[in-house]
A tleap script that builds the chain and sets N, CA, C and O, in Angstrom:
source leaprc.protein.ff14SB
mol = sequence {
  NMET ARG ASN TRP SER PRO ASN LYS ILE ARG
  GLN ALA LEU ALA GLY LEU LYS SER PRO ILE
  PHE SER LEU SER ALA ILE ASP ARG CYS TYR
  GLY LEU SER ALA GLY ALA CYS ARG GLN ALA
  LEU ILE ARG PRO HIE ARG LYS ALA GLU ALA
  ALA ILE ALA LYS THR LEU ASN VAL LYS PRO
  SER LEU ILE TRP PRO ASN ARG TYR LEU PRO
  SER GLY GLU ARG LEU SER PRO ILE PRO THR
  ALA TYR TYR ASN GLY SER ALA ALA SER VAL
  GLU CYS GLN LYS SER LYS ALA CALA
}
set mol.1.N position { 3.503 108.619 137.994 }
set mol.1.CA position { 4.917 108.793 138.261 }
set mol.1.C position { 5.306 110.256 138.143 }
set mol.1.O position { 4.693 111.024 137.401 }
set mol.2.N position { 6.315 110.618 138.876 }
set mol.2.CA position { 6.789 111.993 138.839 }
set mol.2.C position { 8.092 112.062 138.067 }
set mol.2.O position { 8.864 111.105 138.008 }
set mol.3.N position { 8.309 113.232 137.475 }
set mol.3.CA position { 9.586 113.483 136.794 }
set mol.3.C position { 10.710 113.455 137.811 }
set mol.3.O position { 10.516 113.787 138.981 }
set mol.4.N position { 11.891 113.055 137.353 }
set mol.4.CA position { 13.064 113.152 138.215 }
set mol.4.C position { 13.286 114.629 138.507 }
set mol.4.O position { 13.054 115.477 137.645 }
set mol.5.N position { 13.726 114.933 139.696 }
set mol.5.CA position { 14.036 116.316 140.030 }
set mol.5.C position { 15.345 116.704 139.334 }
set mol.5.O position { 16.154 115.835 139.008 }
set mol.6.N position { 15.554 118.014 139.106 }
set mol.6.CA position { 16.829 118.445 138.526 }
set mol.6.C position { 18.026 117.949 139.332 }
set mol.6.O position { 19.056 117.591 138.761 }
set mol.7.N position { 17.893 117.926 140.668 }
set mol.7.CA position { 19.009 117.444 141.508 }
set mol.7.C position { 19.284 115.969 141.274 }
set mol.7.O position { 20.443 115.555 141.235 }
set mol.8.N position { 18.225 115.161 141.114 }
set mol.8.CA position { 18.421 113.736 140.876 }
set mol.8.C position { 19.124 113.500 139.537 }
set mol.8.O position { 19.974 112.616 139.429 }
set mol.9.N position { 18.772 114.290 138.519 }
set mol.9.CA position { 19.426 114.162 137.220 }
set mol.9.C position { 20.895 114.544 137.339 }
set mol.9.O position { 21.770 113.853 136.819 }
set mol.10.N position { 21.157 115.654 138.032 }
set mol.10.CA position { 22.560 116.083 138.213 }
set mol.10.C position { 23.357 115.029 138.992 }
set mol.10.O position { 24.509 114.750 138.661 }
set mol.11.N position { 22.740 114.444 140.029 }
set mol.11.CA position { 23.414 113.406 140.795 }
set mol.11.C position { 23.712 112.171 139.937 }
set mol.11.O position { 24.782 111.571 140.047 }
set mol.12.N position { 22.757 111.803 139.086 }
set mol.12.CA position { 22.974 110.657 138.200 }
set mol.12.C position { 24.130 110.931 137.248 }
set mol.12.O position { 24.953 110.051 136.996 }
set mol.13.N position { 24.194 112.153 136.719 }
set mol.13.CA position { 25.311 112.517 135.835 }
set mol.13.C position { 26.629 112.541 136.608 }
set mol.13.O position { 27.656 112.089 136.101 }
set mol.14.N position { 26.602 113.065 137.830 }
set mol.14.CA position { 27.818 113.121 138.654 }
set mol.14.C position { 28.287 111.713 139.000 }
set mol.14.O position { 29.484 111.476 139.166 }
set mol.15.N position { 27.340 110.777 139.107 }
set mol.15.CA position { 27.686 109.395 139.415 }
set mol.15.C position { 28.470 108.732 138.296 }
set mol.15.O position { 29.086 107.688 138.506 }
set mol.16.N position { 28.453 109.329 137.105 }
set mol.16.CA position { 29.216 108.779 135.990 }
set mol.16.C position { 30.705 109.094 136.146 }
set mol.16.O position { 31.535 108.591 135.388 }
set mol.17.N position { 31.031 109.918 137.121 }
set mol.17.CA position { 32.406 110.233 137.518 }
set mol.17.C position { 33.298 110.723 136.375 }
set mol.17.O position { 34.434 110.275 136.219 }
set mol.18.N position { 32.770 111.630 135.599 }
set mol.18.CA position { 33.577 112.217 134.549 }
set mol.18.C position { 33.064 113.618 134.265 }
set mol.18.O position { 31.854 113.814 134.155 }
set mol.19.N position { 33.957 114.602 134.142 }
set mol.19.CA position { 33.503 115.962 133.820 }
set mol.19.C position { 32.908 116.043 132.418 }
set mol.19.O position { 32.261 117.027 132.060 }
set mol.20.N position { 33.137 114.988 131.626 }
set mol.20.CA position { 32.578 114.973 130.274 }
set mol.20.C position { 31.049 114.943 130.336 }
set mol.20.O position { 30.383 115.314 129.369 }
set mol.21.N position { 30.498 114.508 131.456 }
set mol.21.CA position { 29.064 114.347 131.565 }
set mol.21.C position { 28.382 115.509 132.294 }
set mol.21.O position { 27.335 115.312 132.910 }
set mol.22.N position { 28.945 116.691 132.236 }
set mol.22.CA position { 28.256 117.851 132.770 }
set mol.22.C position { 27.175 118.265 131.762 }
set mol.22.O position { 27.236 117.879 130.595 }
set mol.23.N position { 26.203 119.038 132.204 }
set mol.23.CA position { 25.135 119.469 131.308 }
set mol.23.C position { 25.689 120.268 130.129 }
set mol.23.O position { 25.251 120.083 128.994 }
set mol.24.N position { 26.643 121.148 130.392 }
set mol.24.CA position { 27.200 121.953 129.302 }
set mol.24.C position { 28.017 121.076 128.337 }
set mol.24.O position { 28.039 121.335 127.134 }
set mol.25.N position { 28.684 120.045 128.863 }
set mol.25.CA position { 29.434 119.144 127.989 }
set mol.25.C position { 28.476 118.343 127.099 }
set mol.25.O position { 28.786 118.066 125.941 }
set mol.26.N position { 27.328 117.979 127.640 }
set mol.26.CA position { 26.334 117.253 126.846 }
set mol.26.C position { 25.805 118.164 125.748 }
set mol.26.O position { 25.618 117.728 124.612 }
set mol.27.N position { 25.559 119.446 126.088 }
set mol.27.CA position { 25.149 120.426 125.057 }
set mol.27.C position { 26.140 120.416 123.898 }
set mol.27.O position { 25.746 120.300 122.737 }
set mol.28.N position { 27.426 120.537 124.219 }
set mol.28.CA position { 28.458 120.604 123.192 }
set mol.28.C position { 28.554 119.291 122.409 }
set mol.28.O position { 28.653 119.301 121.182 }
set mol.29.N position { 28.525 118.178 123.113 }
set mol.29.CA position { 28.674 116.864 122.488 }
set mol.29.C position { 27.564 116.596 121.468 }
set mol.29.O position { 27.813 115.995 120.424 }
set mol.30.N position { 26.351 117.038 121.767 }
set mol.30.CA position { 25.214 116.764 120.887 }
set mol.30.C position { 24.860 117.954 119.987 }
set mol.30.O position { 23.833 117.947 119.308 }
set mol.31.N position { 25.723 118.973 119.992 }
set mol.31.CA position { 25.507 120.117 119.115 }
set mol.31.C position { 24.286 120.949 119.487 }
set mol.31.O position { 23.654 121.551 118.620 }
set mol.32.N position { 23.959 120.982 120.756 }
set mol.32.CA position { 22.814 121.767 121.229 }
set mol.32.C position { 23.263 123.170 121.597 }
set mol.32.O position { 24.450 123.414 121.815 }
set mol.33.N position { 22.324 124.079 121.664 }
set mol.33.CA position { 22.673 125.447 122.078 }
set mol.33.C position { 23.088 125.433 123.536 }
set mol.33.O position { 22.660 124.577 124.310 }
set mol.34.N position { 23.923 126.388 123.901 }
set mol.34.CA position { 24.395 126.485 125.284 }
set mol.34.C position { 23.194 126.633 126.219 }
set mol.34.O position { 22.329 127.480 125.999 }
set mol.35.N position { 23.148 125.815 127.247 }
set mol.35.CA position { 22.080 125.881 128.228 }
set mol.35.C position { 20.861 125.031 127.912 }
set mol.35.O position { 19.917 124.998 128.701 }
set mol.36.N position { 20.858 124.344 126.776 }
set mol.36.CA position { 19.690 123.543 126.386 }
set mol.36.C position { 19.412 122.433 127.406 }
set mol.36.O position { 18.263 122.229 127.798 }
set mol.37.N position { 20.438 121.730 127.830 }
set mol.37.CA position { 20.231 120.643 128.793 }
set mol.37.C position { 19.792 121.190 130.159 }
set mol.37.O position { 18.967 120.584 130.843 }
set mol.38.N position { 20.344 122.324 130.538 }
set mol.38.CA position { 19.925 122.940 131.796 }
set mol.38.C position { 18.437 123.316 131.730 }
set mol.38.O position { 17.704 123.143 132.704 }
set mol.39.N position { 18.005 123.825 130.583 }
set mol.39.CA position { 16.600 124.179 130.406 }
set mol.39.C position { 15.712 122.941 130.416 }
set mol.39.O position { 14.583 122.988 130.905 }
set mol.40.N position { 16.217 121.833 129.877 }
set mol.40.CA position { 15.417 120.597 129.829 }
set mol.40.C position { 15.089 120.069 131.220 }
set mol.40.O position { 14.135 119.309 131.391 }
set mol.41.N position { 15.872 120.468 132.203 }
set mol.41.CA position { 15.579 120.042 133.571 }
set mol.41.C position { 14.278 120.636 134.068 }
set mol.41.O position { 13.617 120.051 134.927 }
set mol.42.N position { 13.898 121.797 133.538 }
set mol.42.CA position { 12.694 122.474 134.042 }
set mol.42.C position { 11.628 122.718 132.983 }
set mol.42.O position { 10.465 122.946 133.316 }
set mol.43.N position { 12.014 122.674 131.704 }
set mol.43.CA position { 11.075 122.906 130.599 }
set mol.43.C position { 11.306 121.874 129.515 }
set mol.43.O position { 12.444 121.473 129.267 }
set mol.44.N position { 10.235 121.440 128.867 }
set mol.44.CA position { 10.411 120.458 127.803 }
set mol.44.C position { 11.343 120.947 126.693 }
set mol.44.O position { 11.223 122.074 126.213 }
set mol.45.N position { 12.265 120.082 126.300 }
set mol.45.CA position { 13.206 120.355 125.202 }
set mol.45.C position { 13.583 118.987 124.637 }
set mol.45.O position { 14.456 118.303 125.172 }
set mol.46.N position { 12.926 118.603 123.570 }
set mol.46.CA position { 13.028 117.241 123.023 }
set mol.46.C position { 14.466 116.775 122.809 }
set mol.46.O position { 14.836 115.696 123.272 }
set mol.47.N position { 15.278 117.564 122.121 }
set mol.47.CA position { 16.645 117.139 121.810 }
set mol.47.C position { 17.509 117.036 123.064 }
set mol.47.O position { 18.294 116.097 123.200 }
set mol.48.N position { 17.371 117.984 123.971 }
set mol.48.CA position { 18.171 117.954 125.201 }
set mol.48.C position { 17.740 116.798 126.094 }
set mol.48.O position { 18.583 116.164 126.729 }
set mol.49.N position { 16.450 116.518 126.152 }
set mol.49.CA position { 15.969 115.370 126.933 }
set mol.49.C position { 16.589 114.087 126.392 }
set mol.49.O position { 17.053 113.238 127.153 }
set mol.50.N position { 16.590 113.956 125.071 }
set mol.50.CA position { 17.163 112.759 124.444 }
set mol.50.C position { 18.656 112.645 124.733 }
set mol.50.O position { 19.157 111.551 124.993 }
set mol.51.N position { 19.370 113.772 124.687 }
set mol.51.CA position { 20.804 113.754 124.936 }
set mol.51.C position { 21.117 113.357 126.377 }
set mol.51.O position { 22.022 112.559 126.618 }
set mol.52.N position { 20.382 113.904 127.324 }
set mol.52.CA position { 20.594 113.570 128.738 }
set mol.52.C position { 20.288 112.094 128.963 }
set mol.52.O position { 21.057 111.388 129.615 }
set mol.53.N position { 19.171 111.635 128.427 }
set mol.53.CA position { 18.774 110.235 128.617 }
set mol.53.C position { 19.803 109.289 127.997 }
set mol.53.O position { 20.142 108.262 128.586 }
set mol.54.N position { 20.294 109.637 126.814 }
set mol.54.CA position { 21.286 108.776 126.154 }
set mol.54.C position { 22.575 108.729 126.975 }
set mol.54.O position { 23.195 107.673 127.100 }
set mol.55.N position { 22.974 109.860 127.528 }
set mol.55.CA position { 24.166 109.910 128.367 }
set mol.55.C position { 24.004 109.012 129.598 }
set mol.55.O position { 24.945 108.333 130.009 }
set mol.56.N position { 22.793 109.017 130.183 }
set mol.56.CA position { 22.517 108.203 131.363 }
set mol.56.C position { 22.140 106.763 131.000 }
set mol.56.O position { 21.966 105.921 131.881 }
set mol.57.N position { 22.016 106.489 129.702 }
set mol.57.CA position { 21.670 105.156 129.209 }
set mol.57.C position { 20.292 104.704 129.723 }
set mol.57.O position { 20.109 103.558 130.133 }
set mol.58.N position { 19.338 105.633 129.688 }
set mol.58.CA position { 17.947 105.321 130.021 }
set mol.58.C position { 17.052 105.972 128.982 }
set mol.58.O position { 17.517 106.787 128.185 }
set mol.59.N position { 15.791 105.626 128.984 }
set mol.59.CA position { 14.830 106.255 128.074 }
set mol.59.C position { 14.376 107.586 128.656 }
set mol.59.O position { 14.232 107.708 129.872 }
set mol.60.N position { 14.148 108.582 127.810 }
set mol.60.CA position { 13.664 109.876 128.329 }
set mol.60.C position { 12.366 109.741 129.118 }
set mol.60.O position { 12.131 110.508 130.052 }
set mol.61.N position { 11.528 108.784 128.758 }
set mol.61.CA position { 10.248 108.597 129.456 }
set mol.61.C position { 10.449 108.141 130.903 }
set mol.61.O position { 9.554 108.322 131.728 }
set mol.62.N position { 11.597 107.557 131.225 }
set mol.62.CA position { 11.882 107.196 132.605 }
set mol.62.C position { 12.199 108.439 133.445 }
set mol.62.O position { 11.807 108.531 134.609 }
set mol.63.N position { 12.913 109.388 132.840 }
set mol.63.CA position { 13.289 110.612 133.547 }
set mol.63.C position { 12.123 111.583 133.634 }
set mol.63.O position { 11.886 112.189 134.679 }
set mol.64.N position { 11.389 111.729 132.519 }
set mol.64.CA position { 10.282 112.687 132.441 }
set mol.64.C position { 8.978 111.980 132.055 }
set mol.64.O position { 8.492 112.178 130.942 }
set mol.65.N position { 8.402 111.165 132.937 }
set mol.65.CA position { 7.185 110.439 132.574 }
set mol.65.C position { 6.003 111.342 132.247 }
set mol.65.O position { 5.102 110.937 131.513 }
set mol.66.N position { 5.996 112.552 132.777 }
set mol.66.CA position { 4.890 113.482 132.484 }
set mol.66.C position { 4.975 114.077 131.083 }
set mol.66.O position { 4.026 114.704 130.615 }
set mol.67.N position { 6.100 113.884 130.418 }
set mol.67.CA position { 6.274 114.425 129.073 }
set mol.67.C position { 6.097 113.362 127.993 }
set mol.67.O position { 6.166 113.664 126.802 }
set mol.68.N position { 5.869 112.123 128.408 }
set mol.68.CA position { 5.791 111.006 127.469 }
set mol.68.C position { 4.589 110.119 127.791 }
set mol.68.O position { 4.140 110.051 128.935 }
set mol.69.N position { 4.080 109.445 126.768 }
set mol.69.CA position { 3.039 108.443 126.943 }
set mol.69.C position { 3.678 107.170 127.490 }
set mol.69.O position { 4.891 106.996 127.378 }
set mol.70.N position { 2.882 106.279 128.081 }
set mol.70.CA position { 3.469 105.020 128.591 }
set mol.70.C position { 4.220 104.229 127.517 }
set mol.70.O position { 5.143 103.478 127.830 }
set mol.71.N position { 3.827 104.396 126.260 }
set mol.71.CA position { 4.503 103.702 125.152 }
set mol.71.C position { 5.890 104.271 124.879 }
set mol.71.O position { 6.660 103.676 124.126 }
set mol.72.N position { 6.221 105.411 125.478 }
set mol.72.CA position { 7.506 106.071 125.237 }
set mol.72.C position { 7.404 107.166 124.209 }
set mol.72.O position { 8.373 107.889 123.977 }
set mol.73.N position { 6.232 107.306 123.577 }
set mol.73.CA position { 6.031 108.367 122.586 }
set mol.73.C position { 5.858 109.704 123.306 }
set mol.73.O position { 5.218 109.780 124.355 }
set mol.74.N position { 6.429 110.740 122.734 }
set mol.74.CA position { 6.414 112.079 123.352 }
set mol.74.C position { 5.051 112.714 123.236 }
set mol.74.O position { 4.422 112.659 122.180 }
set mol.75.N position { 4.588 113.318 124.320 }
set mol.75.CA position { 3.361 114.101 124.269 }
set mol.75.C position { 3.607 115.340 123.443 }
set mol.75.O position { 4.666 115.958 123.555 }
set mol.76.N position { 2.674 115.707 122.634 }
set mol.76.CA position { 2.843 116.899 121.817 }
set mol.76.C position { 1.486 117.521 121.584 }
set mol.76.O position { 0.594 116.852 121.060 }
set mol.77.N position { 1.297 118.745 121.943 }
set mol.77.CA position { 2.221 119.593 122.714 }
set mol.77.C position { 2.223 119.177 124.172 }
set mol.77.O position { 1.298 118.519 124.649 }
set mol.78.N position { 3.271 119.569 124.868 }
set mol.78.CA position { 3.371 119.280 126.291 }
set mol.78.C position { 2.383 120.168 127.032 }
set mol.78.O position { 2.384 121.383 126.831 }
set mol.79.N position { 1.535 119.589 127.888 }
set mol.79.CA position { 0.615 120.427 128.667 }
set mol.79.C position { 1.388 121.427 129.519 }
set mol.79.O position { 2.408 121.082 130.116 }
set mol.80.N position { 0.907 122.650 129.575 }
set mol.80.CA position { 1.622 123.700 130.315 }
set mol.80.C position { 1.730 123.384 131.794 }
set mol.80.O position { 2.587 123.940 132.481 }
set mol.81.N position { 0.882 122.509 132.297 }
set mol.81.CA position { 0.973 122.145 133.712 }
set mol.81.C position { 2.285 121.439 134.040 }
set mol.81.O position { 2.676 121.379 135.206 }
set mol.82.N position { 2.980 120.898 133.017 }
set mol.82.CA position { 4.210 120.178 133.245 }
set mol.82.C position { 5.449 121.051 133.118 }
set mol.82.O position { 6.568 120.546 133.199 }
set mol.83.N position { 5.270 122.326 132.924 }
set mol.83.CA position { 6.393 123.260 132.889 }
set mol.83.C position { 6.594 123.791 134.301 }
set mol.83.O position { 5.619 124.061 135.003 }
set mol.84.N position { 7.821 123.942 134.719 }
set mol.84.CA position { 8.108 124.667 135.965 }
set mol.84.C position { 8.199 126.133 135.567 }
set mol.84.O position { 8.976 126.490 134.682 }
set mol.85.N position { 7.411 126.983 136.216 }
set mol.85.CA position { 7.394 128.383 135.823 }
set mol.85.C position { 6.699 128.545 134.496 }
set mol.85.O position { 7.114 129.352 133.665 }
set mol.86.N position { 5.637 127.778 134.288 }
set mol.86.CA position { 4.946 127.750 133.011 }
set mol.86.C position { 4.252 129.061 132.694 }
set mol.86.O position { 4.085 129.925 133.556 }
set mol.87.N position { 3.855 129.189 131.450 }
set mol.87.CA position { 3.100 130.362 131.011 }
set mol.87.C position { 1.811 130.465 131.792 }
set mol.87.O position { 1.365 131.569 132.107 }
set mol.88.N position { 1.194 129.321 132.114 }
set mol.88.CA position { -0.047 129.343 132.859 }
set mol.88.C position { 0.153 129.945 134.253 }
set mol.88.O position { -0.674 130.730 134.717 }
set mol.89.N position { 1.264 129.571 134.925 }
set mol.89.CA position { 1.492 130.129 136.252 }
set mol.89.C position { 1.868 131.596 136.166 }
set mol.89.O position { 1.563 132.362 137.080 }
set mol.90.N position { 2.531 132.011 135.080 }
set mol.90.CA position { 2.862 133.414 134.889 }
set mol.90.C position { 1.582 134.224 134.725 }
set mol.90.O position { 1.433 135.292 135.319 }
set mol.91.N position { 0.649 133.704 133.907 }
set mol.91.CA position { -0.633 134.382 133.726 }
set mol.91.C position { -1.373 134.473 135.048 }
set mol.91.O position { -2.000 135.490 135.347 }
set mol.92.N position { -1.300 133.402 135.848 }
set mol.92.CA position { -1.968 133.407 137.136 }
set mol.92.C position { -1.354 134.484 138.035 }
set mol.92.O position { -2.075 135.203 138.726 }
set mol.93.N position { -0.036 134.593 138.025 }
set mol.93.CA position { 0.640 135.596 138.855 }
set mol.93.C position { 0.275 136.997 138.393 }
set mol.93.O position { 0.111 137.896 139.218 }
set mol.94.N position { 0.144 137.201 137.063 }
set mol.94.CA position { -0.235 138.515 136.536 }
set mol.94.C position { -1.625 138.883 136.994 }
set mol.94.O position { -1.872 140.024 137.386 }
set mol.95.N position { -2.555 137.908 136.947 }
set mol.95.CA position { -3.929 138.219 137.331 }
set mol.95.C position { -4.041 138.506 138.822 }
set mol.95.O position { -4.879 139.310 139.230 }
set mol.96.N position { -3.207 137.860 139.648 }
set mol.96.CA position { -3.226 138.125 141.079 }
set mol.96.C position { -2.687 139.533 141.368 }
set mol.96.O position { -3.156 140.202 142.289 }
set mol.97.N position { -1.695 139.981 140.576 }
set mol.97.CA position { -1.089 141.286 140.774 }
set mol.97.C position { -2.029 142.415 140.354 }
set mol.97.O position { -1.930 143.532 140.861 }
set mol.98.N position { -2.925 142.123 139.442 }
set mol.98.CA position { -3.820 143.177 138.917 }
set mol.98.C position { -4.888 143.588 139.876 }
set mol.98.O position { -5.699 144.458 139.560 }
savepdb mol mol.pdb
quit
């Protein structure tokens, strides 16, 4: 299974038809740092993933199956291959530039 795209997550939140469910509002509601939920769309962030999933009333493993085991337990550490713009791809870009 593939992770939901950032656009699909935003559309699901928009479908709730309330400005209370914006990513920044979720940050504030759950006491997260500003931008945490936005970052969770592209990089693993345990608390922000949980907040987004709770807002959408689904399990985080449904939204980000690559970050969780089939049992719903979180992978730890998250393999760098599952990061968008991961450290591994940055290293690859550096080596190509050299």
